[in-house]
mmCIF file of C-alpha atoms and ligand atoms in Angstrom:
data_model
loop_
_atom_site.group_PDB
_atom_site.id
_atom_site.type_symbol
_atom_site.label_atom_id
_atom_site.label_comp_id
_atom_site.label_asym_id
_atom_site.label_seq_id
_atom_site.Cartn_x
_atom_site.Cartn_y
_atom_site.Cartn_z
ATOM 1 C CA UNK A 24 122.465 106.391 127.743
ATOM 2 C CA UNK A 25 121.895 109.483 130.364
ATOM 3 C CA UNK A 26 124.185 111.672 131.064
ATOM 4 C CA UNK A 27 122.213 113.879 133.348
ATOM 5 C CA UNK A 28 118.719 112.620 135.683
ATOM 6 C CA UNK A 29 115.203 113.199 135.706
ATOM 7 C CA UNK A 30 114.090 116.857 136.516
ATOM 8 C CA UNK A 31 112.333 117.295 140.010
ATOM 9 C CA UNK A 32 109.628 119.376 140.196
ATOM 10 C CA UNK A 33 109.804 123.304 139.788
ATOM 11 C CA UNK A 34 108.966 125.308 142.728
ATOM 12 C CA UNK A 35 105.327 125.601 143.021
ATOM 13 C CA UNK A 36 105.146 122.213 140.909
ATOM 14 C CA UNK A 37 104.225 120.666 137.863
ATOM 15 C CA UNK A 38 102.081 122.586 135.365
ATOM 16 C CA UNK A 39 101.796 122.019 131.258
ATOM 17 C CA UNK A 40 104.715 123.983 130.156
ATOM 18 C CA UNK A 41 107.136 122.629 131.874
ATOM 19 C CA UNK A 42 105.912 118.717 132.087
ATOM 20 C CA UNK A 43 105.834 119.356 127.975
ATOM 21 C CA UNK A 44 110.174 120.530 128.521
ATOM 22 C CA UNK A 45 110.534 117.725 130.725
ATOM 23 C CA UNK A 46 109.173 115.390 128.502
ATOM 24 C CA UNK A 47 111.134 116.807 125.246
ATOM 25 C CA UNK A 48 114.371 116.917 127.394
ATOM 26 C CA UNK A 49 113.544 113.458 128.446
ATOM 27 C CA UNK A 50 113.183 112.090 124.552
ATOM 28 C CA UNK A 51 115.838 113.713 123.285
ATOM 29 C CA UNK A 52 118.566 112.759 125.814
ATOM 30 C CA UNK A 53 117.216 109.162 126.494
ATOM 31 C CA UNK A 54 116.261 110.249 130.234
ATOM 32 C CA UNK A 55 113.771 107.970 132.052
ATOM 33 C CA UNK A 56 111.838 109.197 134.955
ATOM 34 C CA UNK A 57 108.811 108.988 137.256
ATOM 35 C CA UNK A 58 105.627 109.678 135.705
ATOM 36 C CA UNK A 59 104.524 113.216 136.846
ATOM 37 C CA UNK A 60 101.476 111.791 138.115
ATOM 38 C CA UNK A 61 103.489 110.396 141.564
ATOM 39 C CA UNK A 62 103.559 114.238 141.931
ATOM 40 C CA UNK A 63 100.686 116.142 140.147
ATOM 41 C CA UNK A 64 98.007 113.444 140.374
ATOM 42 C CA UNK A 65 95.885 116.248 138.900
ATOM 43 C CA UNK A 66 97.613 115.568 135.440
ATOM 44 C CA UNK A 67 94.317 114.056 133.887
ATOM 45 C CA UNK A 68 93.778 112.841 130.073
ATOM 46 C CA UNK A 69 92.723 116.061 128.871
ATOM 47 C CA UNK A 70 95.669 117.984 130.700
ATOM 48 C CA UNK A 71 97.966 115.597 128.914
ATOM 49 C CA UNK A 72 96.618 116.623 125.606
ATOM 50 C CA UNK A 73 97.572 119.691 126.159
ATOM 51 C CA UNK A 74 101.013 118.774 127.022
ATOM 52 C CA UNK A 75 101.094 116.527 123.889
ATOM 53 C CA UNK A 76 99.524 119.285 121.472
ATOM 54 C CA UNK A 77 102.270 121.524 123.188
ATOM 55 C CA UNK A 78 105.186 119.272 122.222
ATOM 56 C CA UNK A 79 103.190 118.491 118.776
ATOM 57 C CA UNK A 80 104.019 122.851 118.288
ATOM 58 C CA UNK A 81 107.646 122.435 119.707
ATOM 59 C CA UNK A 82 108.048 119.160 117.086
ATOM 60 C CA UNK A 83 107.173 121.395 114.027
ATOM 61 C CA UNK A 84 108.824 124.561 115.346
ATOM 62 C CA UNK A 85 111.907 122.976 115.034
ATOM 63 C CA UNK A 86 110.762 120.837 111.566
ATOM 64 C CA UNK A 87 109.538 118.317 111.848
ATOM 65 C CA UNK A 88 106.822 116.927 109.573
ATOM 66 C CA UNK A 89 103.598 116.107 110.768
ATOM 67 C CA UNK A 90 102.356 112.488 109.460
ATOM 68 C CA UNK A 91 99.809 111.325 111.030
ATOM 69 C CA UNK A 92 98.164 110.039 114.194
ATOM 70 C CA UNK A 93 98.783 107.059 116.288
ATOM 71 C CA UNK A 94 96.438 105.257 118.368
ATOM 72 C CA UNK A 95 97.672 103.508 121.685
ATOM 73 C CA UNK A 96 95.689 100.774 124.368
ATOM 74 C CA UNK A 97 93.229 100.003 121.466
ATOM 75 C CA UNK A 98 93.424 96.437 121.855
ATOM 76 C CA UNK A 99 92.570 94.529 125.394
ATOM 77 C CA UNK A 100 96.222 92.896 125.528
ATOM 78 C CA UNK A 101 97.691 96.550 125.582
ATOM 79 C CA UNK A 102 95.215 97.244 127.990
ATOM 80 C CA UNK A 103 95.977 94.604 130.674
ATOM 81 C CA UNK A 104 99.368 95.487 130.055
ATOM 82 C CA UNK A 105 99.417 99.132 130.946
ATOM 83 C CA UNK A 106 96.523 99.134 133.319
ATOM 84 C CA UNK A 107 95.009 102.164 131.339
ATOM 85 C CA UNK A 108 91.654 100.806 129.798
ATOM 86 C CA UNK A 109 90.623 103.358 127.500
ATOM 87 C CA UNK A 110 91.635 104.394 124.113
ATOM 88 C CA UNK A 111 93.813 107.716 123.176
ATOM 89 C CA UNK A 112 95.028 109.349 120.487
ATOM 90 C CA UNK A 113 98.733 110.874 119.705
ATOM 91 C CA UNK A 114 100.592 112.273 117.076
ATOM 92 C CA UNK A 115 103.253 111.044 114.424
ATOM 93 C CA UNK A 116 106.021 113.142 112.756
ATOM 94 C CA UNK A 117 108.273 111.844 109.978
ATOM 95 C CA UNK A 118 111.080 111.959 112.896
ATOM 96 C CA UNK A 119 109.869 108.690 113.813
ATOM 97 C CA UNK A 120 109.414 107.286 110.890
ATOM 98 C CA UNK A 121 111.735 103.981 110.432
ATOM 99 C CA UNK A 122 112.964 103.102 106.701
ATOM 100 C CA UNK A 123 112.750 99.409 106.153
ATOM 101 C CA UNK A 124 115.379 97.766 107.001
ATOM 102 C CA UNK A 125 117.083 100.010 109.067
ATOM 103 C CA UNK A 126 118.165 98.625 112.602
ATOM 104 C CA UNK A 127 115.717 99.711 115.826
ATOM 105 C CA UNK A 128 117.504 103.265 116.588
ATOM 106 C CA UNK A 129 118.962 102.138 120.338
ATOM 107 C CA UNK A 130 121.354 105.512 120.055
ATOM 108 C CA UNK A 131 118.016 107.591 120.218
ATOM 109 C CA UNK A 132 115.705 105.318 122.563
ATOM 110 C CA UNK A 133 115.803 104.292 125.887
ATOM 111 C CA UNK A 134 113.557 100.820 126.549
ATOM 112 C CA UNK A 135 112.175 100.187 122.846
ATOM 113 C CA UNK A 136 109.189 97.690 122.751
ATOM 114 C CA UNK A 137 108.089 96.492 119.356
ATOM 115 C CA UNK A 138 104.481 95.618 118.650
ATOM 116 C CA UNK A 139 102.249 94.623 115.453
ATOM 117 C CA UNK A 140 99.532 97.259 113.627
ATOM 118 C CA UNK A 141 97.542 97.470 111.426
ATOM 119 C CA UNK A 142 98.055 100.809 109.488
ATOM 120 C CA UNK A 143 95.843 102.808 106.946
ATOM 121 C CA UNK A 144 97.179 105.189 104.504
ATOM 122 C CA UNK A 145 94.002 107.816 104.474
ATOM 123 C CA UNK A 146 92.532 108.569 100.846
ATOM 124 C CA UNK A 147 90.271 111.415 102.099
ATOM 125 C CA UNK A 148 90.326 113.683 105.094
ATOM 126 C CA UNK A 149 87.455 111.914 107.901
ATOM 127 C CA UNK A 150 86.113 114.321 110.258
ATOM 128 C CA UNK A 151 84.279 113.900 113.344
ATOM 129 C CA UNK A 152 81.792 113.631 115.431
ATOM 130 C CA UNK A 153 79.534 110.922 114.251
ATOM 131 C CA UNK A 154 81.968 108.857 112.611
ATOM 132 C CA UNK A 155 81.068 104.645 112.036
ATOM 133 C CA UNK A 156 83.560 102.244 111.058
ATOM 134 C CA UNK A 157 81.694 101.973 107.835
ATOM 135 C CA UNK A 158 82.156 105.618 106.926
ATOM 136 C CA UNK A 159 86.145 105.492 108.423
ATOM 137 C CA UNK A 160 86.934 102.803 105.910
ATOM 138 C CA UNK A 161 85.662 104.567 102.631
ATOM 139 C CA UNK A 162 88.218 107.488 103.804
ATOM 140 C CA UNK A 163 91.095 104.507 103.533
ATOM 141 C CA UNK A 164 93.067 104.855 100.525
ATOM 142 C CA UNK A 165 95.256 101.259 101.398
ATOM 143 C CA UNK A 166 95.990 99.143 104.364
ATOM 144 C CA UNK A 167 99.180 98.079 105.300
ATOM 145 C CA UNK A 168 100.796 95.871 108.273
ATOM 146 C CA UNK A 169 102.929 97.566 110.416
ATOM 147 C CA UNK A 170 105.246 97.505 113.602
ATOM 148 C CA UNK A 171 105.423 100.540 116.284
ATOM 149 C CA UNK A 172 108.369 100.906 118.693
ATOM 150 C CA UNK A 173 106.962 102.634 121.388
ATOM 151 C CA UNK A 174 109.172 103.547 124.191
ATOM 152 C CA UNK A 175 107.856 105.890 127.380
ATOM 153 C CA UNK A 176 110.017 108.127 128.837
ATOM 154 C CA UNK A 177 108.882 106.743 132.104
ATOM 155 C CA UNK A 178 110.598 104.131 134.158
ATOM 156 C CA UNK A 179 109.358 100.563 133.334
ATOM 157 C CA UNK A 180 106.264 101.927 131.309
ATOM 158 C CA UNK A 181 104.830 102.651 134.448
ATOM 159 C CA UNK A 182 102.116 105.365 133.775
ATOM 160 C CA UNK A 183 98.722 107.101 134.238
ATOM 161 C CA UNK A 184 96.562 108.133 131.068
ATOM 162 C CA UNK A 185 97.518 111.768 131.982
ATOM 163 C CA UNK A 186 101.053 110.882 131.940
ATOM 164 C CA UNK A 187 100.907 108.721 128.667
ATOM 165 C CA UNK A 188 98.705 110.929 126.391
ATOM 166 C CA UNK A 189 101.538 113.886 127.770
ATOM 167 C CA UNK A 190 104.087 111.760 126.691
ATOM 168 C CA UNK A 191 102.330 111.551 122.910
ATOM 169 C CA UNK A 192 101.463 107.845 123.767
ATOM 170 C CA UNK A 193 105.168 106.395 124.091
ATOM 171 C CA UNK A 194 106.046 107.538 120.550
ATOM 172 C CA UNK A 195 109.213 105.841 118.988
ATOM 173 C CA UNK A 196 109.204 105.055 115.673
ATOM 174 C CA UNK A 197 107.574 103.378 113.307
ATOM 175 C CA UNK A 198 108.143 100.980 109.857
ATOM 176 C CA UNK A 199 105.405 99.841 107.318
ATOM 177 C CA UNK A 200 105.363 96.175 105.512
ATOM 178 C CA UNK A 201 105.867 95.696 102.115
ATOM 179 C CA UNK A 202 102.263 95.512 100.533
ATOM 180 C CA UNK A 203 99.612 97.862 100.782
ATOM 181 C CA UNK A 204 96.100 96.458 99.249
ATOM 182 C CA UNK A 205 92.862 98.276 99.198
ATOM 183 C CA UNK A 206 90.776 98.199 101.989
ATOM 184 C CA UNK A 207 87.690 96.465 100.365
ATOM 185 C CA UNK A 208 89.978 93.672 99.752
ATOM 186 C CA UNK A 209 90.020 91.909 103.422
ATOM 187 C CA UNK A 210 88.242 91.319 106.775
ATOM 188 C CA UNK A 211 90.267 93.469 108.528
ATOM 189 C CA UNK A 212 89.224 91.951 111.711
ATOM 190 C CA UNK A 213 90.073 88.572 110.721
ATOM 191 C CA UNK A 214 93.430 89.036 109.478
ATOM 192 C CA UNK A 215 95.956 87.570 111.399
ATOM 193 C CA UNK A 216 99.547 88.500 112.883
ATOM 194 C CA UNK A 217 102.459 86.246 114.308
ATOM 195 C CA UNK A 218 104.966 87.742 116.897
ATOM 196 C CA UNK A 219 108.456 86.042 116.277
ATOM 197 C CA UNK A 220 111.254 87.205 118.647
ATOM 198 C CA UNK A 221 114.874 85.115 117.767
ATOM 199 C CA UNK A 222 113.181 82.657 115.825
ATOM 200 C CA UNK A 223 109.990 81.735 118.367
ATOM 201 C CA UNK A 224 106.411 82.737 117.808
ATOM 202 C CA UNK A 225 105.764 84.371 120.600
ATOM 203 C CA UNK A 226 102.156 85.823 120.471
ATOM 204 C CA UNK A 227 99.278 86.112 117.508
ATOM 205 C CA UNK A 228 96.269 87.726 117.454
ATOM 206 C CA UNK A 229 94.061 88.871 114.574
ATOM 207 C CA UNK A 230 92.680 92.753 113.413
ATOM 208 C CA UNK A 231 89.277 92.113 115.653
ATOM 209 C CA UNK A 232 91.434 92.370 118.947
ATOM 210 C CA UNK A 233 92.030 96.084 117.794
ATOM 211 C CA UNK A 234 88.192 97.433 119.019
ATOM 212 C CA UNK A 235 86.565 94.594 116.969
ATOM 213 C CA UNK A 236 88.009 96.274 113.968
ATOM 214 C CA UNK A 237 90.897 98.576 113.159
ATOM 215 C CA UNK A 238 88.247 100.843 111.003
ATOM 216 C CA UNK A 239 86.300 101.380 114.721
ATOM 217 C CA UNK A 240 90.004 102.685 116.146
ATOM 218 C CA UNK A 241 89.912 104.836 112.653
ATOM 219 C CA UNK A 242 86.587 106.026 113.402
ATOM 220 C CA UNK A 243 87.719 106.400 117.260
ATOM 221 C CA UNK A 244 90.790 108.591 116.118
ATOM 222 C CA UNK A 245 88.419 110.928 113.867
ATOM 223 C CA UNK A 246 85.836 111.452 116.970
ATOM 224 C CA UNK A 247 88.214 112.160 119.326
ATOM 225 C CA UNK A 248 90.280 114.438 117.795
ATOM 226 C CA UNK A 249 87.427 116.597 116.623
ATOM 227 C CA UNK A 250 86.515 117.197 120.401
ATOM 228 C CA UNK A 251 90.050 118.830 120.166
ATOM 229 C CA UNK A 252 89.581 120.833 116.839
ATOM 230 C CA UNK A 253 91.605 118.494 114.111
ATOM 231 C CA UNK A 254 90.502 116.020 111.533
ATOM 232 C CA UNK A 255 92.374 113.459 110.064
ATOM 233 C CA UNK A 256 93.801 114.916 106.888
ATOM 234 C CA UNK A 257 94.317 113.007 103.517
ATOM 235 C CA UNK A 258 97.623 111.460 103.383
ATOM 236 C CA UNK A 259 97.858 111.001 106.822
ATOM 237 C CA UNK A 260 99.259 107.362 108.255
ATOM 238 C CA UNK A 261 97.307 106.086 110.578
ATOM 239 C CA UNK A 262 98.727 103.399 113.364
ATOM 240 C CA UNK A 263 95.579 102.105 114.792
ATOM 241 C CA UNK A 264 97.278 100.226 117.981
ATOM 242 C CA UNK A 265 98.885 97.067 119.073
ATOM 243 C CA UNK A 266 97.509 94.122 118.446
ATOM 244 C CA UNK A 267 99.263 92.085 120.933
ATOM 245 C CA UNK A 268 101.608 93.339 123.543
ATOM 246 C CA UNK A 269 104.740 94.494 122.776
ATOM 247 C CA UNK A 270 107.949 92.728 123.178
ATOM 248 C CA UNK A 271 111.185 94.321 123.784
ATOM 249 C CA UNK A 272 113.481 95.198 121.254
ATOM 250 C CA UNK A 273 116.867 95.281 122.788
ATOM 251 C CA UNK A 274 120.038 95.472 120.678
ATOM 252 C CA UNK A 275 120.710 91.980 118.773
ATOM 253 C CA UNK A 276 117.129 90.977 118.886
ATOM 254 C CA UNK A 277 115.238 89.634 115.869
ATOM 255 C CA UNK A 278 111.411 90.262 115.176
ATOM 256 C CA UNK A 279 108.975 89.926 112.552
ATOM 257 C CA UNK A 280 105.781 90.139 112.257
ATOM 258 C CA UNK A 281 104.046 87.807 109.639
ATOM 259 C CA UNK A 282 100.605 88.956 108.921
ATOM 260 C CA UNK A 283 98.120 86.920 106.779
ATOM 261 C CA UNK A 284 97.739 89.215 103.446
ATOM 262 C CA UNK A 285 100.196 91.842 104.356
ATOM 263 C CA UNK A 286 103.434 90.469 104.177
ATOM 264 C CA UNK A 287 106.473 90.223 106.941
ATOM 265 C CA UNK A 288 107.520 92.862 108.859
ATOM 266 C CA UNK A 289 111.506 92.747 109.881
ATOM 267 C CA UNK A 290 113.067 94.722 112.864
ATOM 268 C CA UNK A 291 116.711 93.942 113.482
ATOM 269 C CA UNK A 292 117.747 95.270 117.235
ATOM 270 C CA UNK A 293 120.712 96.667 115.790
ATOM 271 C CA UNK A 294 123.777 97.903 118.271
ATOM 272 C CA UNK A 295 124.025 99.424 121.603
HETATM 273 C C1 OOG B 16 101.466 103.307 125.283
HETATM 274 C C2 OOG B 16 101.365 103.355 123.799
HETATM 275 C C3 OOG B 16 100.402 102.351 123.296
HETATM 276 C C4 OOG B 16 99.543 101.032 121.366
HETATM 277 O O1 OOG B 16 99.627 100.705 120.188
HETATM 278 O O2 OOG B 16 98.727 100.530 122.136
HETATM 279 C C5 OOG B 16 100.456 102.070 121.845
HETATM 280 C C6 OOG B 16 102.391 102.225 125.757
HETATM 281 O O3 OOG B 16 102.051 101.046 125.640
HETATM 282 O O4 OOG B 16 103.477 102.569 126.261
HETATM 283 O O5 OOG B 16 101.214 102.589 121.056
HETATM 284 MG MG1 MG B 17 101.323 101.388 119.192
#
C-alpha cells in the first residue's frame, strides 16, 4: 500500500518528463493519483505517447525485456466503461508477464481488474500503413486466449486518453491459456468467452466485440504504431483488448475465463 502521496505539480507545471517520473514512481510504489489531465488538460493522445515511449526507454534502461504491444478500449464494453471511445496502443515488457498459475501480484498493484483477450503470438514482423485484417492474420504465427490485469495508476480508473496512453494503457500483467492453435483454424470473431468471478458467470462476449475481429485490432496496432516509427516485430505477443469489461481482482477472488477453442484461463486473487 502507499507509503508516501501523489506528486503535485512542479512549478511551472506538468510537462512529459516529469508526468513520465510521476507515473514510474506511481507504478512502482503502488501510488494512485489524479489524472494529470485535472491539471494539464493539454496532455492530448499524442503527448501521452510520448510519455509512454519515455517510460518504454526508462523500462529497458533498467532491463526489462520488451514483448510486445497491448491494445486497450478495442471493444465497445471497454469503451462505455472508460468513456474514451477510440482505440490505442501500449507497450508490454516481460515485467508483466504472469506465469500460469501464479496468484494476481496484489504486493505490486494497486486496484487490479482482470479482463478476457484474445492474444496472437506474431510469426512475421507486420508493418504499417495500409495494413487489412486479412494481411494482419497471415503475420499470426498462433492464437491464444488470454487474461490482462490492467490497473491505472489513477484513482478509480478515472482518465482522459492523454492520461491513459501516458500511463502505457493501465499496464499490469498479463497470463496466456493453455492452447495455442493456428490462426486459420477458427472464426476468430465468433469464438466465445465466459467471465466467472467465485463461481458465477458474470459476463460473455465473443472475438467480434473486439473491432469486429481481433485481426482488425492487429491490423489497428501495426497502423498506428508506424505513424510513430515501430512495427510489430516477429515474436512479439500481441493483447488485442478486452472483450468484456473487466472485473476486479481483489485478493481471495476466483476468475476464469472459459473460451470456446482456447481452453480456461485461471487467476487466483492471491493475498493482500
Ligand atoms: C485502459 C486499458 C484498456 C483494454 O484491453 O481495453 C485495456 C483501462 O481500461 O484502464 O487494456
Ligand atoms: Mg487489456
Amino acid at each position: 500500500m502507499a507509503t508516501v502521496g501523489a506528486a503535485t505539480a512542479p512549478k511551472g507545471g506538468w510537462d512529459i518528463e516529469s508526468v513520465a517520473a510521476e507515473l514510474l514512481r506511481c507504478e512502482d510504489g503502488q501510488i494512485e493519483r489524479p489524472p494529470f489531465t485535472d491539471e494539464w488538460p493539454e496532455l492530448d493522445l499524442d503527448t501521452g505517447y510520448k510519455i509512454q515511449d519515455l517510460n518504454l526507454r526508462k523500462r529497458l534502461e533498467r532491463g526489462e525485456q520488451l514483448v510486445g504491444v497491448k491494445l486497450g478500449l478495442t471493444s465497445r464494453a471497454k469503451q462505455v466503461r472508460m468513456g474514451v471511445d477510440f482505440p490505442f496502443v501500449a507497450w508490454l515488457t516481460d515485467a508483466m508477464i504472469l506465469p500460469v498459475g501464479d496468484p494476481v501480484p496484489q504486493s505490486k498493484l494497486i486496484h487490479p481488474r482482470a479482463e478476457p483477450e484474445i492474444v496472437f503470438v506474431m510469426g512475421k514482423k507486420l508493418e504499417g500503413p495500409g495494413v487489412s485484417c486479412a494481411m494482419a492474420m497471415a503475420a499470426v504465427e498462433s492464437v491464444w486466449g488470454g487474461a490482462e490485469i490492467i490497473d491505472s495508476r489513477y484513482k478509480a480508473f478515472r482518465f482522459t486518453a492523454g492520461d491513459v496512453a501516458a500511463d502505457n494503457a493501465s499496464s499490469g500483467a498479463f497470463v496466456t491459456g493453455p492452447i495455442g492453435v493456428p490462426p486459420t483454424q477458427l472464426d476468430l470473431s465468433l469464438e466465445a468467452v465466459l467471465v466467472e468471478v467465485n463461481g458465477v458467470v458474470v459476463d460473455s462476449a465473443t472475438g467480434a466485440a473486439v473491432q469486429g475481429h481481433p485481426g482488425e485490432a492487429l491490423a489497428l496496432a501495426a497502423n498506428d504504431l508506424a505513424r510513430r516509427g515501430h512495427a510489430i516485430e516477429a515474436g512479439w505477443i500481441v493483447l488485442t483488448g478486452g472483450m468484456t469489461d473487466a472485473v476486479f481482482a481483489p485478493p481471495g477472488a476466483s476468475i476464469a475465463m472459459h473460451f470456446t477453442h482456447l481452453g480456461s484461463v485461471f487467476l487466483n486473487g492471491g493475498k493482500d
